[in-house]
PDB file of C-alpha atoms and ligand atoms in Angstrom:
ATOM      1  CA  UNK T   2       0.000   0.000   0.000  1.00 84.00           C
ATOM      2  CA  UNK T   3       1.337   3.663  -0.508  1.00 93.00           C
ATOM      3  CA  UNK T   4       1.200   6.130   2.105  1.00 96.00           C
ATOM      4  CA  UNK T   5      -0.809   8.253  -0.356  1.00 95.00           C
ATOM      5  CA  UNK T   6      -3.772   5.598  -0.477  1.00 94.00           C
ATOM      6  CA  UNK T   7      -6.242   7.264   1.660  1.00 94.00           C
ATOM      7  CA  UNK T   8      -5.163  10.891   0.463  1.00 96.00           C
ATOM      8  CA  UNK T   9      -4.086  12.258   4.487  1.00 97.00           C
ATOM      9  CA  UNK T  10      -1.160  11.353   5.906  1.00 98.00           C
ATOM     10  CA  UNK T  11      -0.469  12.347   9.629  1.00 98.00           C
ATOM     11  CA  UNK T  12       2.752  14.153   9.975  1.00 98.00           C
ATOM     12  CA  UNK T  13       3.894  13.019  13.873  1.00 98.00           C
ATOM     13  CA  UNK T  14       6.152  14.803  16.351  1.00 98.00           C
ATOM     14  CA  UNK T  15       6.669  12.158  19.673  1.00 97.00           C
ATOM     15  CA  UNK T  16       8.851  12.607  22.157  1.00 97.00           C
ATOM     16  CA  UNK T  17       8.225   9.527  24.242  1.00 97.00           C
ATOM     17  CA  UNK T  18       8.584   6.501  22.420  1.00 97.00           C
ATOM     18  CA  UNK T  19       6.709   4.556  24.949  1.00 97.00           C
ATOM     19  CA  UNK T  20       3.253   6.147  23.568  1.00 97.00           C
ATOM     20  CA  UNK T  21       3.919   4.792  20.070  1.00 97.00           C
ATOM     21  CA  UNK T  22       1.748   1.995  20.009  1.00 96.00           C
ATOM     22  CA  UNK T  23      -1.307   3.416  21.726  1.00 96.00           C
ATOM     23  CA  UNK T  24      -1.019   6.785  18.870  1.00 97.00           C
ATOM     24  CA  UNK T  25      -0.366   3.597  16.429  1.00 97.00           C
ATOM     25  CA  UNK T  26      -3.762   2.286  17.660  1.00 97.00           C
ATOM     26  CA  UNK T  27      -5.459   5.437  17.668  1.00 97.00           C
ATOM     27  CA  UNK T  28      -4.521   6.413  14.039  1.00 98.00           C
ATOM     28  CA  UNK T  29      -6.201   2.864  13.063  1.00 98.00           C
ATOM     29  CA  UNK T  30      -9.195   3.230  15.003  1.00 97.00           C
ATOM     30  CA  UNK T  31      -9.695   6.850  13.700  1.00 97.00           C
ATOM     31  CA  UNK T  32      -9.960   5.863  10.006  1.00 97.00           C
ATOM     32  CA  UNK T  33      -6.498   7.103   9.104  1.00 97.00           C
ATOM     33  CA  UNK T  34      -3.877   4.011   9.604  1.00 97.00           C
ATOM     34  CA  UNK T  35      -0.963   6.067   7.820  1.00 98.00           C
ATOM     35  CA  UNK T  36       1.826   7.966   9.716  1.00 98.00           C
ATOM     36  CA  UNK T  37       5.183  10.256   9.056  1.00 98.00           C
ATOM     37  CA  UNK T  38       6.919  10.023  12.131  1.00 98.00           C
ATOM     38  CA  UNK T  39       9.381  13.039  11.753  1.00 98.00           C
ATOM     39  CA  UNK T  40      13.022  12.416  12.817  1.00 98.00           C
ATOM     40  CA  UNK T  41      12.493  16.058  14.835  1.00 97.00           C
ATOM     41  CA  UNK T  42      12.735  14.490  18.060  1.00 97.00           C
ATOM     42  CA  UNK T  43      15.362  11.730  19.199  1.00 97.00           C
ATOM     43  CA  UNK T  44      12.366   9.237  19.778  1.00 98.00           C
ATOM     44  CA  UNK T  45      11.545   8.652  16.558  1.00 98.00           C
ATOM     45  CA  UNK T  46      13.604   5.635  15.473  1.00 98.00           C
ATOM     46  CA  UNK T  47      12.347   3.979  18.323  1.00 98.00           C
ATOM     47  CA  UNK T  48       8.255   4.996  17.595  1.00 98.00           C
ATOM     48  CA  UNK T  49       8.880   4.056  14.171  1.00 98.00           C
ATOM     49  CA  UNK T  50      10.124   0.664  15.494  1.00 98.00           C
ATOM     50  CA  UNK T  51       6.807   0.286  17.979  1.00 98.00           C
ATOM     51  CA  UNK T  52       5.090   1.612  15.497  1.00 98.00           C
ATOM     52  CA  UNK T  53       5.822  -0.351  12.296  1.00 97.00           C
ATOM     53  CA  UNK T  54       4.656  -4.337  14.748  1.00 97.00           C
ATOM     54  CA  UNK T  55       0.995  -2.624  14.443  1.00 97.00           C
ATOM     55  CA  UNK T  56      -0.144  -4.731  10.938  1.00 97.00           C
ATOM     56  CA  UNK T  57      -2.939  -2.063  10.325  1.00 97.00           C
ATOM     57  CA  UNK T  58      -0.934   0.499  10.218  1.00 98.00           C
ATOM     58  CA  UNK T  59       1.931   1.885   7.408  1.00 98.00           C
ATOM     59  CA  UNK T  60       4.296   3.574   8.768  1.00 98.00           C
ATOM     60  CA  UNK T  61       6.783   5.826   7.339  1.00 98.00           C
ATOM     61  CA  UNK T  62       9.788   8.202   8.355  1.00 98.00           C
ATOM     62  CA  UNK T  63       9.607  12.181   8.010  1.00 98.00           C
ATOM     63  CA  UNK T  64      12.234  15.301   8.068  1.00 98.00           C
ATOM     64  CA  UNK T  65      14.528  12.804   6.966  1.00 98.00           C
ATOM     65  CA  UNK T  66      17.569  15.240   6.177  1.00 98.00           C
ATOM     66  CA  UNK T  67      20.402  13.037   5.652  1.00 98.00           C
ATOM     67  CA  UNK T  68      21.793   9.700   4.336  1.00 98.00           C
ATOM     68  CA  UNK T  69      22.437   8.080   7.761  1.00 98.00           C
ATOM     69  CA  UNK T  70      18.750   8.842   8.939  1.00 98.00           C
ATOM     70  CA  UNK T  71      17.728   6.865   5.820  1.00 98.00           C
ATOM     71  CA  UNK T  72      19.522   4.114   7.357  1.00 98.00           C
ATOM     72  CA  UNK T  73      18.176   4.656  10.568  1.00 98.00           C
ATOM     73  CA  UNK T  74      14.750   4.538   8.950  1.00 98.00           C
ATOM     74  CA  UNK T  75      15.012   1.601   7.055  1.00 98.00           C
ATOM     75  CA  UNK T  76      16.683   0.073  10.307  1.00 98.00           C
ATOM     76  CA  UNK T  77      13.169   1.175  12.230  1.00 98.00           C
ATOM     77  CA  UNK T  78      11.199  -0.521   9.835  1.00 98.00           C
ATOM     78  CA  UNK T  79      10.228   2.343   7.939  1.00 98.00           C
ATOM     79  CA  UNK T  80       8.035   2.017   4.807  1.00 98.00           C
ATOM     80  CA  UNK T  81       8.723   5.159   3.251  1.00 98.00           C
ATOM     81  CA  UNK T  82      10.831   8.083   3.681  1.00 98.00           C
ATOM     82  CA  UNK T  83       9.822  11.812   3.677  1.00 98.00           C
ATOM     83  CA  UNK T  84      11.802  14.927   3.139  1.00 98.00           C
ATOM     84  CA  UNK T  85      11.124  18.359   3.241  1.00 98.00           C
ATOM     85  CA  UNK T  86      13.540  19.356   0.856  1.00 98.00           C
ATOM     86  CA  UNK T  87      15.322  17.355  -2.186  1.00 98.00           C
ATOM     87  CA  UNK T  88      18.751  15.964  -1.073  1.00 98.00           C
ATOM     88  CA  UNK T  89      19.984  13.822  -4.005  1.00 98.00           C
ATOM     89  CA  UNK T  90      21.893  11.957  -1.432  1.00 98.00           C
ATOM     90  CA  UNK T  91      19.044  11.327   0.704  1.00 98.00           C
ATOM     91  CA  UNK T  92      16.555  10.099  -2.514  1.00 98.00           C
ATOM     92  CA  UNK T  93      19.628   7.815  -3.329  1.00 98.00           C
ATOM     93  CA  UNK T  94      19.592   5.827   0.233  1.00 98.00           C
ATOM     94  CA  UNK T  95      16.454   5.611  -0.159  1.00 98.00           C
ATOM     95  CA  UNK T  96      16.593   4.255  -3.522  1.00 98.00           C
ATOM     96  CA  UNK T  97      19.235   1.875  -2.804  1.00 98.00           C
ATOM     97  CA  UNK T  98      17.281   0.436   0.180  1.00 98.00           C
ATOM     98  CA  UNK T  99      14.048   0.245  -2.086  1.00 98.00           C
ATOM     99  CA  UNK T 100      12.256   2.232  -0.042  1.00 98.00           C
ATOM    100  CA  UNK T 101       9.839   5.110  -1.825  1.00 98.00           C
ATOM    101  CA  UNK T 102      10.429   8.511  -1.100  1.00 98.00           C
ATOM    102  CA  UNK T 103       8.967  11.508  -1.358  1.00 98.00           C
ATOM    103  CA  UNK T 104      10.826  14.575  -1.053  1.00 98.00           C
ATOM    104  CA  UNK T 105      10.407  17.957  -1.400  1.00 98.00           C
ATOM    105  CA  UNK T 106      10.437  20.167  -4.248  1.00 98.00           C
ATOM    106  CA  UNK T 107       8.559  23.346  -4.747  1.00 98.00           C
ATOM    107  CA  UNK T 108      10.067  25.402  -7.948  1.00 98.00           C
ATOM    108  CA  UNK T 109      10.715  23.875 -11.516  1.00 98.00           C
ATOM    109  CA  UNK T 110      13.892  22.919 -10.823  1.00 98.00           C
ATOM    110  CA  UNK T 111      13.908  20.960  -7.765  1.00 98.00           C
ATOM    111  CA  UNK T 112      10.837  18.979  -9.546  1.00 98.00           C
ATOM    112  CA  UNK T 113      13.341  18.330 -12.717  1.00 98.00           C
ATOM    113  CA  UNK T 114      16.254  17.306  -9.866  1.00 98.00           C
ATOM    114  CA  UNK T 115      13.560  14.847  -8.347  1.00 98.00           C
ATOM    115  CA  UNK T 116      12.140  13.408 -12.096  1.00 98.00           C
ATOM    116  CA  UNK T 117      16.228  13.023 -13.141  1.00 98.00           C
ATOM    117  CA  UNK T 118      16.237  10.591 -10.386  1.00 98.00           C
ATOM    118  CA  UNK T 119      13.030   9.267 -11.467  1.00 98.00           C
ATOM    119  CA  UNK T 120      10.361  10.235  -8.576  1.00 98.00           C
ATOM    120  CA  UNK T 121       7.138  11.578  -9.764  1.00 98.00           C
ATOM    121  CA  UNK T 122       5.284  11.772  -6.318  1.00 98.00           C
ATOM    122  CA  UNK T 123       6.767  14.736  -4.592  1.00 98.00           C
ATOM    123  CA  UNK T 124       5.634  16.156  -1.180  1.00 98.00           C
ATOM    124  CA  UNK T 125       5.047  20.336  -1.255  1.00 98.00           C
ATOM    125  CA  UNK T 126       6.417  21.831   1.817  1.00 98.00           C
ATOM    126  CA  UNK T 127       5.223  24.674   3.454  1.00 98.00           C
ATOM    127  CA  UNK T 128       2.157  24.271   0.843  1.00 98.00           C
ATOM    128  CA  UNK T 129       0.648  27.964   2.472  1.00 97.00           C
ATOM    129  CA  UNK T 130       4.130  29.382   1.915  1.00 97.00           C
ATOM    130  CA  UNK T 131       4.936  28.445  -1.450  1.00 98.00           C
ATOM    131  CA  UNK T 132       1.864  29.815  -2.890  1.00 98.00           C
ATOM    132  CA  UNK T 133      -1.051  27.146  -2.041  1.00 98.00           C
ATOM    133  CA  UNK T 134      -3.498  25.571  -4.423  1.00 98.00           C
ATOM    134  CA  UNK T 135      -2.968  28.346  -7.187  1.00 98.00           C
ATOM    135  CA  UNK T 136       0.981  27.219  -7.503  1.00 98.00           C
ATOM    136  CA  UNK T 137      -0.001  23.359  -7.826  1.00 98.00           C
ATOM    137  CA  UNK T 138      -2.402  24.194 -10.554  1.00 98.00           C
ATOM    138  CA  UNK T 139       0.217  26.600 -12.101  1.00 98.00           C
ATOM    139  CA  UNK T 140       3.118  23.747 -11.787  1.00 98.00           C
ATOM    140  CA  UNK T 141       0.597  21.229 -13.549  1.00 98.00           C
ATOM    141  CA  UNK T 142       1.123  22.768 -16.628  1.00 97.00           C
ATOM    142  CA  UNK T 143       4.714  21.620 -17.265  1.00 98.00           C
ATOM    143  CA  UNK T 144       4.611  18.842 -14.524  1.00 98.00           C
ATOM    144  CA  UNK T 145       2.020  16.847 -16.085  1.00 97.00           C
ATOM    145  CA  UNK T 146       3.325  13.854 -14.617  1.00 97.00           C
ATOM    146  CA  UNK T 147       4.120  14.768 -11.298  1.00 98.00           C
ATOM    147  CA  UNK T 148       1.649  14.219  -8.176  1.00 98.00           C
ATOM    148  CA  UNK T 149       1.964  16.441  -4.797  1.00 98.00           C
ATOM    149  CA  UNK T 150       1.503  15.965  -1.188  1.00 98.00           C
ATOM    150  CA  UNK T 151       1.186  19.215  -0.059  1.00 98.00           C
ATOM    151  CA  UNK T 152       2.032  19.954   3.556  1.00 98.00           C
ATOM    152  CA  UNK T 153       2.781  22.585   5.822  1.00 98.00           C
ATOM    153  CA  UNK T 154      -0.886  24.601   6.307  1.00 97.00           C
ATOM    154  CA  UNK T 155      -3.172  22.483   5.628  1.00 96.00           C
ATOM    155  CA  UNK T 156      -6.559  21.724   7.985  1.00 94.00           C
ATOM    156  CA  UNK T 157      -9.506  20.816   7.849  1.00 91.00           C
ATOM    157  CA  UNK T 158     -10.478  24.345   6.650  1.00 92.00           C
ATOM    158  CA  UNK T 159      -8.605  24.024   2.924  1.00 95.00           C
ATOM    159  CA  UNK T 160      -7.971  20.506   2.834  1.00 95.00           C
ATOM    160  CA  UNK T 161     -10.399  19.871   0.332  1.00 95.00           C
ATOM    161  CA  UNK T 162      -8.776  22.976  -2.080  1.00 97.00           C
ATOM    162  CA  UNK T 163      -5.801  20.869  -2.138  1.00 97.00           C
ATOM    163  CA  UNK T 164      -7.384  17.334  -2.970  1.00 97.00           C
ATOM    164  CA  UNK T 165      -9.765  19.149  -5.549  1.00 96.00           C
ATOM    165  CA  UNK T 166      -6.474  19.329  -7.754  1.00 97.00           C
ATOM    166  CA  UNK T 167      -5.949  16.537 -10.083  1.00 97.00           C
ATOM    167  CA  UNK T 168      -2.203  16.912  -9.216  1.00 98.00           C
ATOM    168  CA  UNK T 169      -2.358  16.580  -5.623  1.00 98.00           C
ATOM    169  CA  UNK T 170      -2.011  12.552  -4.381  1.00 98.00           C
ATOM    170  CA  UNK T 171      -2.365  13.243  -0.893  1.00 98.00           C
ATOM    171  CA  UNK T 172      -2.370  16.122   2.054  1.00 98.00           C
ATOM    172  CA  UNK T 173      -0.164  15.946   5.125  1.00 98.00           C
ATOM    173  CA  UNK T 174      -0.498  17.191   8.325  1.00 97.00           C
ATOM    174  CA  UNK T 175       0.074  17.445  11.991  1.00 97.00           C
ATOM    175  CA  UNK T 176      -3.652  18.858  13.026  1.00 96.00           C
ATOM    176  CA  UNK T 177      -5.268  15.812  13.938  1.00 96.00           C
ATOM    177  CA  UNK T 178      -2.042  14.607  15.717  1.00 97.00           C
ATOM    178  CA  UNK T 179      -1.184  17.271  18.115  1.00 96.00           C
ATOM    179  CA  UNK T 180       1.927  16.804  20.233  1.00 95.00           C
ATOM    180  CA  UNK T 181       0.089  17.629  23.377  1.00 96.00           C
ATOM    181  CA  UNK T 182      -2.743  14.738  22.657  1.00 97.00           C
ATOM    182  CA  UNK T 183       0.667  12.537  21.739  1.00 96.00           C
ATOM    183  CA  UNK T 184       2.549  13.415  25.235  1.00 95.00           C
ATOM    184  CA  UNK T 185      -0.202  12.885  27.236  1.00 95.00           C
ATOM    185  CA  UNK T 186      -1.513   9.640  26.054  1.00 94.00           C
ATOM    186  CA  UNK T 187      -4.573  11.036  24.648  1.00 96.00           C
ATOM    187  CA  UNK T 188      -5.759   8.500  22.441  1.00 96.00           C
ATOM    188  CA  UNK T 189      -9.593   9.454  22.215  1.00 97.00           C
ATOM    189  CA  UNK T 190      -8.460  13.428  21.351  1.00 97.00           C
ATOM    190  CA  UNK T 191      -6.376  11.507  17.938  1.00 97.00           C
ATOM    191  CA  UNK T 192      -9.300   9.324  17.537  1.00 98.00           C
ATOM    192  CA  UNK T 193     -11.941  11.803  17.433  1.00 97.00           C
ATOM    193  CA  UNK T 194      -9.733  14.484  14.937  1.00 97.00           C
ATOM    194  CA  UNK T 195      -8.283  11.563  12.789  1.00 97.00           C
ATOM    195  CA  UNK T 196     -12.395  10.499  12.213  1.00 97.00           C
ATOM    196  CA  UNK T 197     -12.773  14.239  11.668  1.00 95.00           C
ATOM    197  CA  UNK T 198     -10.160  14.299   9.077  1.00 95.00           C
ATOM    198  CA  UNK T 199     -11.449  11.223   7.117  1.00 95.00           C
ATOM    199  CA  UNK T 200     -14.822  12.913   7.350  1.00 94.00           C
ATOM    200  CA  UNK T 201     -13.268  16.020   5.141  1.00 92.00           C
ATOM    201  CA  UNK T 202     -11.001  13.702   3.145  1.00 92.00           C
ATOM    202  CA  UNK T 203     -13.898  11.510   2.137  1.00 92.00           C
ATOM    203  CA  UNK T 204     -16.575  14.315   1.883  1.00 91.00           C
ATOM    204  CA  UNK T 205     -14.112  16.101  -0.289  1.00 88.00           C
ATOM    205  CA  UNK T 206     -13.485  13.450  -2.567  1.00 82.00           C
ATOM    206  CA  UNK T 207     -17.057  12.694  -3.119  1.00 79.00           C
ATOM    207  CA  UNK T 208     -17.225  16.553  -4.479  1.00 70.00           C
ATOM    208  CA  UNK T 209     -13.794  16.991  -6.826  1.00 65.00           C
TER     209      UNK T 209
HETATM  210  C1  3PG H 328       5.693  18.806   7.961  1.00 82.62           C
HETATM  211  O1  3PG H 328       6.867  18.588   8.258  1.00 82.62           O
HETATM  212  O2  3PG H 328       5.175  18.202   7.029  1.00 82.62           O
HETATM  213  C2  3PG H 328       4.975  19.905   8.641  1.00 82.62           C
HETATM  214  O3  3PG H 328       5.604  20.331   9.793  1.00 82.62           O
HETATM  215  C3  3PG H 328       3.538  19.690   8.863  1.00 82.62           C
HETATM  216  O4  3PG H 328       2.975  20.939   8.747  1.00 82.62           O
HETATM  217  P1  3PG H 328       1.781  21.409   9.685  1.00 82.62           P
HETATM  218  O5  3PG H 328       2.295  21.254  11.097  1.00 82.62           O
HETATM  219  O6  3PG H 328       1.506  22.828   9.294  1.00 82.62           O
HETATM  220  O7  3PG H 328       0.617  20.499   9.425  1.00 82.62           O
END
């Protein structure tokens, strides 16, 4: 399965790995069994190693920044690897291991850098920053081929702007995973926003 299947894909911030399974089970349970545990925080190895025993769930590794975290990653039992920016060295770990990746690009020619290495799902980080909806539609023109997960921004409120765009694969985001609910064990607070989120996803869908 891709990470991009059910068009959201948490982007998580832990600090304690010990709470990795019960956010793990609360992700499931609230409809959205996907996760980008970011490499912000010295836990994350460790989540992504709780994380990744949970069979419902596919779990994948974010802010990935260099080579060596890719290994760490892939040593977690990572599914996919996330960037926020396009590190040709990063993509080729990734590559070497097998593993997909999606990295970030946002002008022409960090999307050409990311198609010479033969990626066509790219994630689109900050997606408020770098001009929104209006500069996926506007990078659609050239980039026929490519497919965004823009990130950074989105909510509930615009998510469907973003999904309405036949260039956009997926959204990510860290709204219905806050690192409060996280740190304090607050499974039922994830439940409730990841059903929330699935709510918009699907109901958006159903209109683009
Ligand atoms: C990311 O790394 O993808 C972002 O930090 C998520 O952005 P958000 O917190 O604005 O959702």
């Amino acid at each position: 399965m891709q990470p991009t299947a059910g068009r959201i894909i948490p982007v998580v911030v832990i600090r304690n790995a010990d709470r990795a399974e019960a956010l793990g089970e609360a992700l499931v349970a609230g409809g959205v069994p996907v996760a980008e545990v970011t490499f912000r925080t010295a836990a994350a190895p460790e989540a992504i190693r709780r994380m990744a025993t949970n069979s419902n769930l596919l779990v994948g590794a974010g802010t990935v920044l260099t080579p060596d975290q890719v290994d760490q990653a892939v040593d977690a039992g990572a599914s996919f690897i996330v960037s926020p920016g396009f590190s040709q060295a990063v993509v080729l770990r990734a590559q070497h291991h097998g593993l997909p990746v999606y990295p970030g690009a946002v002008t022409p020619t960090e999307i050409m850098a990311a198609l010479d290495l033969g990626l066509t799902t790219l994630k689109f980080f900050p997606a408020d920053v770098y001009g929104g909806p209006a500069a996926l539609r506007a990078l659609g023109a050239p980039f026929g081929q490519v497919q965004f997960i823009p990130t950074g921004g989105v909510s509930a409120s615009n998510l469907a702007d973003y999904l309405a765009l036949p260039n956009v694969a997926a959204v990510g985001g860290s709204w219905m995973v806050p690192a409060a609910a996280i740190e304090a064990g607050d499974a039922e607070t994830i439940k409730r926003l990841c059903a929330e989120a699935a709510g918009f996803v699907a109901a958006a869908v159903k209109v683009a």
